[in-house]
Amino acid sequence: MKQLIALLMLNVSWASALAAPSKASGAPDAIGGFSVGVEMAEAPLGANVVRTSDMGLDKWIGDEGVFATNPVTGSERFVPNANAPSLRKGPLTADAEEHNRLAVEYFTARGLPSDQIGFVQVLTHMASDGMMGESMQKKKASFEGYTTVVNRAIEGIGVPDSFAAIRFNRDGMPTMIWKYWPAIPRNVVDQAVALRSAAADRGQSTGLTARLPAELRSAASEVTIRHSDFDYDTSGAGFEAFASMDVHQERAGAVSRARTRHFDINGRELSLPNQRAAQSAATLDSVKSSYR
Amino acid sequence: MMKCSSFHIASLVVWMTSLAGSGLALAGRGVTAEATDVYCDPNGQNCSSIICIAEADNFRNGLLNAPGTIFTPGHRFTNRSVYDTDFVDPDVTGHWFDNDTWNFDQAGNGVAYVCLHGTCNDTTNQFCWSSADCNSPGPGQSLPGACIGSGPPFDWWGWCAYYADRYMITTADAYGNHYGGWIDYSNGYVKWGETPNSGGWAGAGTNGGVNFGLLSNSCGTRPGFVQQQVLPLFAGMTVLGIVMPVTPQGADDVDAPVRGTALSNAYRTNPNGSIGHAWADSIVGIPYNDGGSCPYLNGNYAYGGGRGITGCGAQLAHTLDEFQSYALWDRDTESWNQAVDDGNDATGANWWAAAWTCNYDCNTYPFTL
C-alpha cells in the first residue's frame, strides 16, 4: 500500500505515461530488434495507470496489472495482478493454430520483423482441483488457455534466447505478454553463417565433430546464435552474443540430467552469463547452524 | 490483502495478540537456495557435474538484488553443504540429525528454491493403450500404473509408468548426510511450511517457514501420481512449484539456469502477480532448445518440447489447503507480496489445486490414457 501511495504521489498522468520508452537500438550494422511499447500493447492495465521506475524497470502500473520495460536489456513484460478480472475470462480459443495466427499477427503489427520469425510454439495452461484422496488423473483438467511463443531466426539460424510470447483471453485481450528480441551484432550473425556452412560441409563437419568432447560426437546438434538473457542487467555483465554449435547432451542413466552445451567453430566450450556462478557477497554459502 | 473468512479473521486477532507477547515474526521475507553442481561418491571420487547452483542463484539473486525488494537473504547452501538432512523434519522422524528447522524450512524464510538431481525410476518400456494395461510394476515400483500418452502426434497409445516415491539427490559426500544423499519427499518425512498460523501438520511441529517452495529436479513428479507424490510435502506451505516431465521415454528436467531468472523476473515486473502462475509461466522465458523436442527428444520442435524440459512436460504449481476456496486462492491469487505473510499459510489438508503450463499442446494431447 505504501508503494502505491508513493506512486500516486508522482501524479504522472496516463497521457504522459504513454509518451513511452525509446525503441531498442543497437550498433548501425546490427540485426534489429523491436519493441512492442505500452501504447501499442493493449494490455489490460485497468484504471489509474501511473508511470514510474521501480526495481530497475520502467513500469506502467494500473489497478489490474503492470507493463514493464527493462531500460538496459529492452525486454518487455506484462503481468496482470493476481486478482485481475482479465484472468477470469477463460481462453480465446481451443484452436492452437488460430491462437498462433493471432499472436503472429499481433506482434508483426507491432514491429516484429517477419523475416526473423523462426518457428511458432504453442504452450498450454491447464488447471485442476479436487478433494484430498481424489487424483488429478481422475478429473478432467480445465483448459485455461494457450500461450504462443514466436521464436526467432536470423538468416535461418535459430536464436533461442529471443522470444515474443502472448496469451489472449476470451475477449481477445492479452493476459500475458513477454518479449525479448534484442539487436544482434552483424559479426555474430556472420560467424553463425560460417559455422553453419562448416557444419553442412561434409569435410569440415567431420573436423567440427572431432573437436567436440567424445561423448557428444553423435549427439543431436544445431547451429544457433546465443545471447544474454532478458535480465542480464542484474548480473553486472554487459550484453554478450556468440555463434554456437548447440549440442544436446542427453541424460545418462536414471540419476542424471540433460543439458544443452555451446561450442564455437574450434570446439571451444562457451557459456552464457546466466550459466556462470555469480560472484558477489550474496553468493557465499551460509554457515551451517551449530544446532546440529 | 489475504485470504479471509470470519473464522480466519477472528483467529488472526487471537494469534496476533499472542504474538505480541511472544516476539514471533509474521513475515517470511527470507529467500533460501540450496543447490548442488558437483556430484561425487561418498569418498569424494568419480565426480560429475550439472548446472543447478546458477539456476537457484539466479532466482535468489533476482529477488534480493531488485532495488526496493521486500526480500532478505535466507540461507544459501551449495554442493557439499547441501545435506540430505536439510530437508527432513525432525519432529516427524524423531531423528536428532534431521534438521529442516534450521536449514531449508527455517522460520522467517518464506521462499525457498532447491535444485538437485532426482531419479526417473518410475518409467518402463511397457507399451499401453490405457491405464488398465499397466499391471506389471518393475523393481522399486508399485501399483497403480498409469498409461502416459506418447505425446503428439500419435497420442492414442503410450508407455506405462508406475508409482514410485520421488527423490531429491544431493552429492553423496556432503558433510552431514545421513541418507546417502537421497531425500524421499513422498514418504511424509519432508514437511514444509509449518508455522503457528498453519498449526502443526502430521506431527511436524510449528517451526517451519516455507510458503512458496520451488523444486527443480529430475522427474519431480509424474502425471497419474502427482497427489500421492507431492502432497506429503505440505505442512502449511501454500504453493509448491515443481517440474513435471510427462512422456516416460526420456522426458526430464534439464539444466536451465534461466528458469531461476524467469521466475524472479515475474516478481520484479509485478509483485502483485500470482506466484503460482509465475512458476508455471516461467517456462516461457527458457530457450526453446534447453531440452530436446516433444516427444522424440531431437531438434525438431514442431510439436513443442524444450524450454527447460527435454521431451514433453510442464511446470506445475500445486497447493493444498483447508477449503476449496483457499486452495484456489493459493493457486491463482496469492501474490509475491502475500507470499511473505505467514498469515496466509495453508491451514488444513482437505483440498488441493494445481495449475501447469506444458511445453506442448497438452489440451489436445492429454497426459494419461
XYZ file of C-alpha atoms in Angstrom:
661
model
C 0.000 0.000 0.000
C 2.851 2.363 0.841
C 4.320 1.761 -2.577
C 1.032 2.504 -4.274
C 0.624 5.774 -2.374
C 4.116 6.824 -3.383
C 3.319 6.063 -6.992
C 0.113 8.072 -6.869
C 2.014 10.998 -5.407
C 4.140 11.059 -8.516
C 0.967 12.221 -10.223
C 2.088 11.003 -13.591
C -0.846 11.072 -15.925
C -1.797 8.294 -18.298
C -1.202 10.668 -21.180
C 2.344 11.401 -20.179
C 2.862 7.756 -19.358
C 2.081 6.996 -22.962
C 4.993 9.105 -24.058
C 6.684 5.738 -23.969
C 10.213 4.488 -23.887
C 12.803 4.697 -26.608
C 12.923 1.839 -29.050
C 15.596 -0.757 -28.587
C 18.641 0.139 -30.583
C 21.907 -1.474 -31.499
C 25.012 -0.761 -33.488
C 24.312 0.551 -37.001
C 25.191 -2.777 -38.570
C 23.240 -4.818 -36.033
C 20.287 -7.014 -36.919
C 17.471 -5.051 -35.388
C 15.261 -5.944 -32.527
C 11.811 -4.494 -31.966
C 9.721 -3.016 -29.206
C 6.006 -3.551 -28.533
C 5.657 -0.458 -26.355
C 2.949 0.078 -23.785
C 0.976 2.354 -26.068
C 0.584 -0.444 -28.605
C 0.419 -3.417 -26.266
C -3.306 -3.167 -25.474
C -2.530 -4.734 -22.133
C -5.465 -4.550 -19.704
C -3.775 -2.439 -17.046
C -7.038 -1.198 -15.567
C -7.677 2.297 -14.294
C -5.361 4.786 -12.602
C -2.277 3.960 -14.632
C 0.888 5.619 -13.453
C 4.337 5.526 -14.963
C 7.265 5.020 -12.655
C 10.701 3.490 -12.323
C 10.647 0.533 -9.969
C 13.072 -2.335 -9.331
C 15.232 -1.114 -12.180
C 12.375 -1.295 -14.693
C 10.279 1.373 -16.384
C 6.741 0.488 -15.382
C 3.189 1.419 -16.210
C 1.199 0.327 -13.197
C -2.581 0.165 -13.293
C -5.192 -1.207 -10.946
C -5.118 -4.548 -12.764
C -1.554 -5.116 -13.845
C 1.905 -3.906 -14.787
C 3.618 -3.420 -18.130
C 7.368 -3.159 -17.645
C 10.273 -2.362 -19.909
C 13.851 -3.059 -18.964
C 15.731 0.093 -19.990
C 19.010 -1.823 -20.252
C 18.048 -5.057 -22.000
C 14.951 -3.828 -23.832
C 12.840 -6.746 -22.637
C 9.130 -6.092 -22.102
C 6.623 -7.969 -19.988
C 3.015 -7.583 -18.959
C 1.959 -9.370 -15.776
C -1.629 -8.924 -14.564
C -2.329 -8.607 -10.873
C -3.272 -11.977 -9.446
C -6.853 -10.824 -8.931
C -7.235 -9.115 -12.316
C -10.651 -9.652 -13.938
C -8.950 -10.319 -17.279
C -7.562 -13.577 -15.856
C -11.027 -14.926 -15.084
C -12.402 -14.661 -18.624
C -11.383 -18.028 -19.980
C -9.450 -18.788 -23.143
C -9.875 -17.135 -26.523
C -9.838 -20.373 -28.460
C -9.145 -24.083 -28.178
C -7.666 -23.988 -31.658
C -3.909 -23.743 -31.251
C -3.335 -22.813 -34.872
C -5.766 -19.943 -34.566
C -4.085 -18.666 -31.406
C -0.719 -18.865 -33.120
C -2.022 -16.989 -36.131
C -3.409 -14.191 -33.969
C -0.189 -13.988 -31.971
C 1.958 -13.620 -35.073
C -0.458 -11.025 -36.390
C -0.280 -9.154 -33.076
C 3.499 -8.989 -32.980
C 4.123 -8.293 -36.652
C 1.635 -5.415 -36.458
C 3.831 -4.019 -33.689
C 7.106 -4.257 -35.493
C 8.307 -7.844 -35.185
C 10.304 -8.374 -38.386
C 8.500 -11.138 -40.242
C 11.774 -12.263 -41.811
C 13.026 -13.065 -38.289
C 10.250 -15.483 -37.397
C 11.782 -18.886 -36.890
C 9.000 -21.164 -35.715
C 5.947 -20.729 -33.564
C 5.373 -22.868 -30.487
C 2.186 -23.273 -28.506
C 2.295 -23.780 -24.747
C -0.799 -24.811 -22.796
C -2.048 -23.553 -19.446
C -4.255 -26.032 -17.590
C -5.745 -26.283 -14.101
C -7.429 -28.779 -11.817
C -8.505 -29.176 -8.217
C -10.008 -31.809 -6.005
C -10.609 -33.182 -2.553
C -7.874 -34.959 -0.664
C -7.984 -38.531 -1.935
C -9.020 -37.571 -5.433
C -6.299 -37.683 -8.042
C -5.675 -35.357 -10.934
C -5.771 -38.351 -13.244
C -9.437 -38.966 -12.456
C -10.538 -35.403 -13.088
C -10.836 -33.607 -16.382
C -8.417 -30.725 -16.315
C -9.662 -27.274 -17.164
C -8.167 -25.677 -20.252
C -7.127 -22.161 -19.253
C -5.574 -21.001 -22.489
C -2.781 -21.221 -24.972
C 0.392 -19.177 -24.939
C 2.031 -18.670 -28.296
C 5.778 -18.180 -28.387
C 7.234 -16.731 -31.564
C 10.792 -17.985 -31.771
C 13.421 -16.060 -33.663
C 15.720 -16.954 -36.517
C 18.130 -14.752 -38.421
C 19.039 -15.888 -41.907
C 17.513 -19.213 -40.970
C 19.643 -19.656 -37.853
C 17.784 -20.084 -34.570
C 18.170 -17.526 -31.780
C 16.927 -19.477 -28.753
C 17.290 -16.653 -26.218
C 14.960 -14.330 -28.153
C 11.199 -14.757 -27.956
C 7.887 -12.955 -28.213
C 5.073 -14.595 -26.271
C 1.433 -13.777 -25.688
C -1.741 -15.316 -24.251
C -5.177 -13.979 -25.189
C -8.331 -14.313 -23.112
C -11.871 -14.789 -24.378
C -12.201 -11.077 -25.080
C -9.062 -11.104 -27.199
C -7.134 -9.196 -24.534
C -3.565 -10.188 -23.671
C -3.272 -11.785 -20.239
C 0.454 -12.158 -20.579
C 2.981 -10.569 -22.889
C 6.662 -11.249 -22.714
C 9.114 -10.162 -25.371
C 12.880 -10.132 -25.582
C 14.207 -9.530 -29.086
C 17.451 -7.585 -28.857
C 19.589 -6.297 -31.682
C 22.270 -8.811 -32.705
C 25.717 -7.652 -33.856
C 26.268 -8.326 -37.548
C 29.609 -10.012 -36.951
C 27.934 -12.611 -34.718
C 25.446 -13.412 -37.463
C 28.341 -13.730 -39.911
C 30.101 -16.118 -37.560
C 26.952 -18.197 -37.265
C 26.570 -18.343 -41.039
C 30.185 -19.519 -41.312
C 29.598 -22.117 -38.627
C 26.504 -23.360 -40.421
C 28.454 -23.661 -43.656
C 31.173 -25.616 -41.910
C 28.615 -27.930 -40.331
C 26.988 -28.534 -43.715
C 30.271 -29.214 -45.484
C 30.993 -32.907 -45.281
C 34.724 -32.464 -44.920
C 34.634 -29.623 -42.421
C 31.769 -31.189 -40.496
C 33.930 -34.164 -39.636
C 36.530 -31.795 -38.266
C 33.922 -29.910 -36.240
C 32.618 -33.101 -34.743
C 36.100 -34.318 -33.943
C 36.707 -31.200 -31.901
C 33.731 -31.906 -29.627
C 34.104 -33.943 -26.429
C 33.985 -37.616 -27.320
C 30.680 -38.259 -25.534
C 28.950 -35.601 -27.662
C 30.112 -36.521 -31.152
C 26.952 -38.406 -32.023
C 24.577 -36.110 -30.130
C 21.884 -34.010 -31.805
C 23.110 -30.516 -32.553
C 22.141 -27.268 -34.253
C 23.897 -24.060 -35.170
C 22.458 -21.108 -33.262
C 23.035 -17.536 -32.247
C 23.121 -17.276 -28.461
C 22.881 -14.128 -26.402
C 22.426 -12.819 -22.873
C 19.022 -13.238 -21.244
C 16.320 -10.639 -20.633
C 17.665 -9.756 -17.174
C 21.378 -9.565 -17.881
C 21.462 -6.139 -16.264
C 21.169 -7.843 -12.874
C 24.286 -9.932 -13.448
C 26.599 -6.952 -13.815
C 27.721 -8.251 -17.190
C 27.190 -6.469 -20.479
C 25.327 -7.898 -23.459
C 27.043 -10.927 -24.942
C 26.272 -12.788 -28.140
C 28.054 -15.565 -29.984
C 27.648 -18.148 -32.703
C 27.244 -21.599 -31.257
C 27.072 -25.226 -32.139
C 24.409 -26.192 -29.572
C 24.745 -29.851 -28.653
C 22.106 -31.746 -26.692
C 23.716 -33.863 -24.036
C 21.073 -36.381 -23.044
C 20.548 -37.917 -19.652
C 22.862 -40.845 -18.985
C 21.151 -43.288 -16.639
C 18.370 -42.895 -14.106
C 20.259 -40.370 -11.981
C 21.411 -37.795 -14.464
C 20.317 -34.575 -16.127
C 20.374 -33.425 -19.715
C 21.698 -30.080 -20.881
C 22.395 -28.025 -23.969
C 26.079 -27.171 -24.375
C 27.597 -24.494 -26.570
C 30.732 -24.751 -28.726
C 32.441 -22.423 -31.165
C 33.861 -23.418 -34.538
C 37.089 -24.559 -32.861
C 35.318 -26.829 -30.410
C 35.889 -24.447 -27.506
C 33.048 -24.612 -24.988
C 31.233 -21.333 -24.377
C 28.828 -20.248 -21.694
C 26.132 -17.666 -21.301
C 26.341 -15.211 -18.401
C 23.409 -16.825 -16.624
C 25.211 -20.177 -16.593
C 28.139 -18.820 -14.651
C 28.237 -18.682 -10.899
C 27.625 -15.126 -9.792
C 30.466 -13.547 -7.877
C 29.109 -11.495 -5.044
C 28.669 -11.485 -1.314
C 25.157 -12.805 -1.841
C 26.578 -15.981 -3.319
C 28.686 -17.027 -0.388
C 27.384 -20.079 1.403
C 25.702 -19.591 4.754
C 27.238 -21.047 7.871
C 25.560 -24.243 8.965
C 23.747 -23.994 12.254
C 25.631 -25.239 15.288
C 22.304 -26.739 16.355
C 23.401 -29.852 14.516
C -4.908 -8.408 1.388
C -5.065 -12.053 2.367
C -7.461 -14.924 2.043
C -10.117 -14.354 4.682
C -13.079 -15.894 6.368
C -14.634 -14.580 9.550
C -13.061 -17.547 11.288
C -9.702 -16.579 9.850
C -10.013 -13.001 10.964
C -11.018 -13.983 14.463
C -8.167 -16.464 14.611
C -5.763 -13.869 13.354
C -6.749 -11.393 16.037
C -6.223 -14.000 18.732
C -2.954 -15.105 17.191
C -1.583 -11.596 16.741
C -2.439 -10.859 20.343
C -0.432 -13.879 21.378
C 2.443 -12.875 19.109
C 2.666 -9.507 20.764
C 3.925 -11.300 23.818
C 5.958 -13.978 22.088
C 8.053 -11.849 19.771
C 7.409 -14.205 16.830
C 7.623 -12.615 13.385
C 4.691 -12.534 10.981
C 6.787 -12.149 7.866
C 8.759 -14.708 5.956
C 10.837 -12.406 3.793
C 13.936 -14.600 3.735
C 14.897 -16.364 0.496
C 16.752 -19.662 0.756
C 18.538 -21.554 -2.004
C 20.122 -24.985 -1.893
C 21.737 -26.463 -4.988
C 24.396 -28.970 -5.943
C 26.516 -28.884 -9.089
C 29.249 -31.374 -8.275
C 28.244 -34.940 -7.508
C 30.771 -37.422 -6.147
C 30.699 -40.776 -4.468
C 30.939 -40.958 -0.659
C 34.713 -40.854 -0.909
C 34.727 -37.714 -2.995
C 35.716 -39.650 -6.120
C 34.111 -40.262 -9.531
C 32.629 -36.802 -9.713
C 30.352 -35.373 -12.401
C 28.617 -32.053 -12.663
C 25.375 -30.359 -13.643
C 24.271 -26.711 -13.556
C 21.999 -26.201 -10.580
C 23.700 -23.531 -8.485
C 23.297 -20.900 -11.197
C 19.590 -21.731 -11.514
C 18.958 -21.338 -7.790
C 21.217 -18.289 -7.520
C 19.572 -16.604 -10.481
C 16.278 -16.887 -8.651
C 17.564 -15.868 -5.233
C 19.707 -13.015 -6.514
C 16.888 -11.823 -8.747
C 14.657 -11.390 -5.714
C 17.356 -9.962 -3.474
C 19.000 -7.572 -5.923
C 15.862 -5.873 -7.207
C 16.022 -2.290 -5.911
C 13.447 -1.803 -3.174
C 12.857 -5.535 -2.811
C 10.800 -6.861 0.068
C 13.043 -9.940 0.301
C 16.022 -10.558 2.555
C 18.785 -13.172 2.380
C 17.917 -16.534 3.829
C 20.260 -19.475 3.653
C 22.415 -20.382 0.689
C 23.977 -23.826 0.649
C 25.768 -25.392 -2.288
C 27.497 -28.660 -3.167
C 28.816 -30.456 -0.076
C 26.957 -28.039 2.191
C 23.647 -29.364 0.917
C 22.915 -32.171 3.366
C 20.129 -34.647 2.843
C 19.010 -33.855 6.391
C 18.452 -30.182 5.497
C 15.051 -31.107 4.107
C 13.807 -33.668 6.626
C 11.604 -32.743 9.562
C 12.980 -33.948 12.923
C 9.588 -33.616 14.578
C 8.255 -36.255 12.188
C 11.185 -38.651 12.162
C 12.347 -38.208 15.741
C 15.942 -38.247 14.486
C 18.321 -35.813 16.153
C 20.227 -35.347 12.923
C 17.305 -34.271 10.737
C 17.269 -30.517 10.571
C 14.975 -28.730 8.143
C 14.206 -26.487 11.110
C 17.445 -24.522 10.719
C 18.022 -25.082 7.039
C 15.572 -25.323 4.119
C 12.403 -24.741 6.149
C 13.623 -22.238 8.699
C 11.060 -19.850 10.179
C 11.262 -16.431 8.558
C 12.389 -17.775 5.193
C 9.151 -17.811 3.216
C 10.579 -18.527 -0.224
C 12.960 -21.403 -0.850
C 14.400 -22.893 -4.054
C 16.148 -26.244 -4.301
C 17.846 -27.594 -7.416
C 19.265 -31.110 -7.224
C 19.391 -34.398 -9.052
C 16.391 -36.700 -8.956
C 15.649 -40.123 -10.315
C 13.435 -41.306 -13.155
C 12.923 -44.822 -11.829
C 9.162 -44.746 -12.353
C 9.154 -45.406 -16.089
C 9.082 -48.558 -18.198
C 9.197 -49.715 -21.793
C 5.735 -51.286 -21.462
C 3.509 -50.306 -24.363
C -0.128 -49.496 -23.429
C -3.476 -48.320 -24.754
C -4.982 -47.421 -21.395
C -4.010 -47.437 -17.734
C -5.800 -50.768 -17.351
C -2.907 -52.259 -19.332
C -0.354 -51.203 -16.717
C -0.216 -54.054 -14.202
C 3.426 -55.082 -14.079
C 5.481 -52.687 -11.980
C 9.221 -53.114 -12.105
C 11.693 -53.144 -9.223
C 11.160 -50.196 -6.919
C 7.768 -49.502 -8.465
C 4.289 -50.324 -7.254
C 0.708 -50.184 -8.422
C -1.152 -48.208 -9.504
C 0.135 -47.867 -13.016
C -0.698 -45.141 -15.491
C -0.585 -45.204 -19.240
C 1.148 -41.957 -20.148
C 0.323 -40.791 -23.659
C 3.235 -40.893 -26.067
C 2.691 -37.233 -26.898
C 1.811 -35.579 -30.173
C 1.012 -36.541 -32.831
C 0.405 -40.236 -32.002
C -1.254 -39.935 -28.643
C -3.634 -42.863 -28.808
C -1.028 -45.157 -27.296
C 1.588 -44.732 -24.614
C 4.003 -46.191 -22.118
C 3.328 -47.423 -18.605
C 4.656 -45.625 -15.574
C 4.168 -46.844 -12.018
C 4.049 -45.284 -8.632
C 7.428 -44.679 -7.026
C 8.366 -42.289 -4.253
C 10.145 -39.211 -5.597
C 13.621 -38.176 -4.516
C 15.917 -35.194 -4.415
C 19.532 -36.266 -4.501
C 22.490 -34.304 -3.209
C 26.114 -35.325 -3.541
C 26.949 -38.473 -1.619
C 29.960 -36.808 0.002
C 28.024 -33.904 1.539
C 29.391 -33.348 5.011
C 26.249 -34.033 7.023
C 24.430 -36.750 5.085
C 22.540 -39.472 6.885
C 20.605 -40.924 3.951
C 23.380 -41.344 1.410
C 22.306 -38.090 -0.220
C 18.864 -39.405 -1.222
C 15.884 -37.450 0.122
C 12.492 -39.155 -0.218
C 9.879 -36.410 -0.289
C 6.901 -38.676 -0.852
C 7.161 -40.627 2.391
C 5.936 -37.884 4.719
C 9.301 -37.151 6.341
C 9.838 -33.947 4.377
C 7.347 -31.325 5.559
C 7.491 -27.673 4.615
C 5.833 -24.561 5.922
C 4.526 -25.426 9.371
C 4.088 -22.298 11.482
C 1.932 -21.271 14.429
C -0.509 -19.952 11.854
C -0.842 -23.179 9.894
C -0.908 -25.271 13.021
C 1.074 -28.472 13.385
C 0.612 -30.807 10.430
C 1.331 -34.504 10.588
C 3.458 -34.084 13.698
C 5.770 -31.588 12.000
C 5.517 -29.006 14.776
C 5.084 -25.302 14.127
C 8.685 -24.403 13.453
C 8.826 -24.063 9.662
C 8.804 -21.164 7.282
C 8.395 -22.041 3.616
C 5.329 -20.512 1.997
C 6.451 -20.770 -1.631
C 8.680 -23.784 -2.250
C 10.389 -24.426 -5.578
C 11.808 -27.787 -6.526
C 13.793 -28.384 -9.704
C 14.986 -31.957 -10.040
C 14.792 -34.884 -12.409
C 11.338 -36.438 -12.683
C 9.990 -34.380 -9.795
C 6.531 -35.835 -10.266
C 4.661 -37.742 -12.952
C 1.089 -37.442 -14.260
C -1.056 -40.128 -12.709
C 0.705 -39.916 -9.357
C 1.032 -36.219 -8.625
C -1.072 -36.057 -5.488
C 0.495 -39.175 -3.984
C 3.965 -37.903 -4.693
C 3.837 -34.233 -3.706
C 1.047 -33.753 -1.170
C 3.170 -35.258 1.625
C 5.444 -32.212 1.285
C 2.785 -29.823 2.515
C 2.531 -28.696 6.127
C 1.385 -25.101 5.763
C 3.291 -24.178 2.596
C 0.804 -22.610 0.223
C 2.372 -23.160 -3.207
C 4.824 -25.753 -4.457
C 6.446 -25.207 -7.842
C 7.830 -28.354 -9.431
C 8.946 -29.614 -12.840
C 6.813 -32.432 -14.264
C 8.157 -34.381 -17.232
C 5.327 -36.242 -18.890
C 6.300 -38.759 -21.557
C 8.132 -41.707 -19.986
C 10.585 -42.220 -22.824
C 13.301 -39.846 -21.655
C 11.396 -36.669 -20.777
C 13.052 -34.859 -17.894
C 14.020 -31.617 -16.265
C 17.260 -30.278 -17.780
C 19.934 -27.776 -16.793
C 18.147 -24.464 -17.265
C 19.687 -21.643 -15.259
C 17.272 -19.192 -16.889
C 14.424 -20.886 -15.033
C 15.502 -19.059 -11.894
C 15.858 -15.753 -13.736
C 12.477 -16.108 -15.411
C 10.749 -16.701 -12.092
C 12.394 -13.815 -10.287
C 11.630 -11.574 -13.265
C 7.927 -12.105 -12.595
C 8.397 -10.613 -9.132
C 10.492 -7.787 -10.476
C 7.798 -6.994 -13.023
C 4.754 -7.213 -10.764
C 4.932 -8.131 -7.057
C 1.138 -8.309 -7.095
C 1.141 -11.066 -9.698
C 0.284 -14.673 -8.844
C 3.218 -16.745 -7.607
C 1.657 -19.980 -8.832
C 1.172 -18.641 -12.331
C 4.640 -17.083 -12.228
C 6.152 -20.505 -11.729
C 4.027 -22.192 -14.392
C 4.687 -19.422 -16.905
C 8.411 -19.099 -16.245
C 8.741 -21.883 -18.821
C 8.105 -19.179 -21.445
C 11.377 -17.416 -20.686
C 13.550 -20.521 -21.082
C 15.183 -21.039 -24.513
C 13.350 -23.399 -26.836
C 16.347 -25.692 -27.137
C 17.061 -26.088 -23.424
C 15.986 -29.700 -23.717
C 15.093 -31.850 -26.672
C 11.830 -31.723 -28.559
C 8.479 -33.277 -27.685
C 8.133 -36.224 -27.989
C 11.284 -37.515 -29.680
C 13.995 -35.559 -27.823
C 15.551 -34.353 -31.052
C 15.907 -30.953 -32.678
C 12.522 -30.858 -34.417
C 10.271 -28.711 -32.218
C 7.222 -28.857 -34.475
C 5.158 -30.289 -31.606
C 6.933 -28.391 -28.835
C 9.244 -29.526 -26.071
C 12.361 -27.906 -24.704
C 12.068 -24.765 -22.566
C 13.807 -26.400 -19.609
C 12.395 -29.857 -20.190
C 13.616 -32.456 -22.613
C 10.647 -34.148 -24.254
C 7.053 -33.322 -23.333
C 6.493 -31.803 -19.918
C 5.198 -28.990 -17.776
C 5.928 -26.708 -14.884
C 3.360 -27.369 -12.195
C 2.163 -25.181 -9.323
C 0.419 -27.196 -6.611
C -1.439 -26.207 -3.468
C -3.107 -27.916 -0.515
C -5.352 -26.159 1.959
C -8.321 -26.428 4.298
C -11.102 -25.459 1.902
C -11.552 -25.442 -1.845
C -11.720 -21.641 -1.899
C -8.417 -21.433 -0.031
C -6.674 -23.917 -2.312
C -7.826 -21.987 -5.370
C -6.782 -18.700 -3.777
C -3.334 -20.120 -3.096
C -3.058 -21.333 -6.691
C -4.366 -18.299 -8.532
C -4.419 -15.267 -6.285
C -1.570 -15.396 -3.790
C 0.970 -12.809 -4.880
C 4.628 -12.253 -4.123
C 3.714 -9.572 -1.621
C 1.342 -12.001 0.102
C 3.726 -14.945 -0.004
C 5.912 -13.420 2.693
C 2.968 -13.263 5.093
C 2.627 -16.341 7.281
C -0.915 -15.187 7.914
C -1.737 -16.724 4.541
C -0.432 -20.177 5.440
C -2.443 -23.218 4.494
C -4.457 -24.381 7.470
C -5.588 -27.852 6.536
C -5.171 -30.768 4.172
C -8.607 -31.122 2.645
C -8.423 -29.720 -0.870
C -5.702 -29.494 -3.489
C -5.439 -27.354 -6.595
C -2.932 -27.320 -9.405
C -2.101 -25.248 -12.471
C 0.508 -26.042 -15.055
C 1.947 -24.835 -18.317
C 3.017 -27.502 -20.803
C 5.737 -27.117 -23.393
C 3.310 -28.608 -25.945
C -0.424 -28.831 -26.579
C -1.460 -30.902 -23.570
C -5.089 -29.911 -24.028
C -5.325 -31.743 -27.348
C -2.957 -34.488 -26.156
C -3.878 -35.314 -22.505
C -1.333 -36.779 -20.109
C -2.875 -40.177 -19.425
C -4.871 -42.699 -21.411
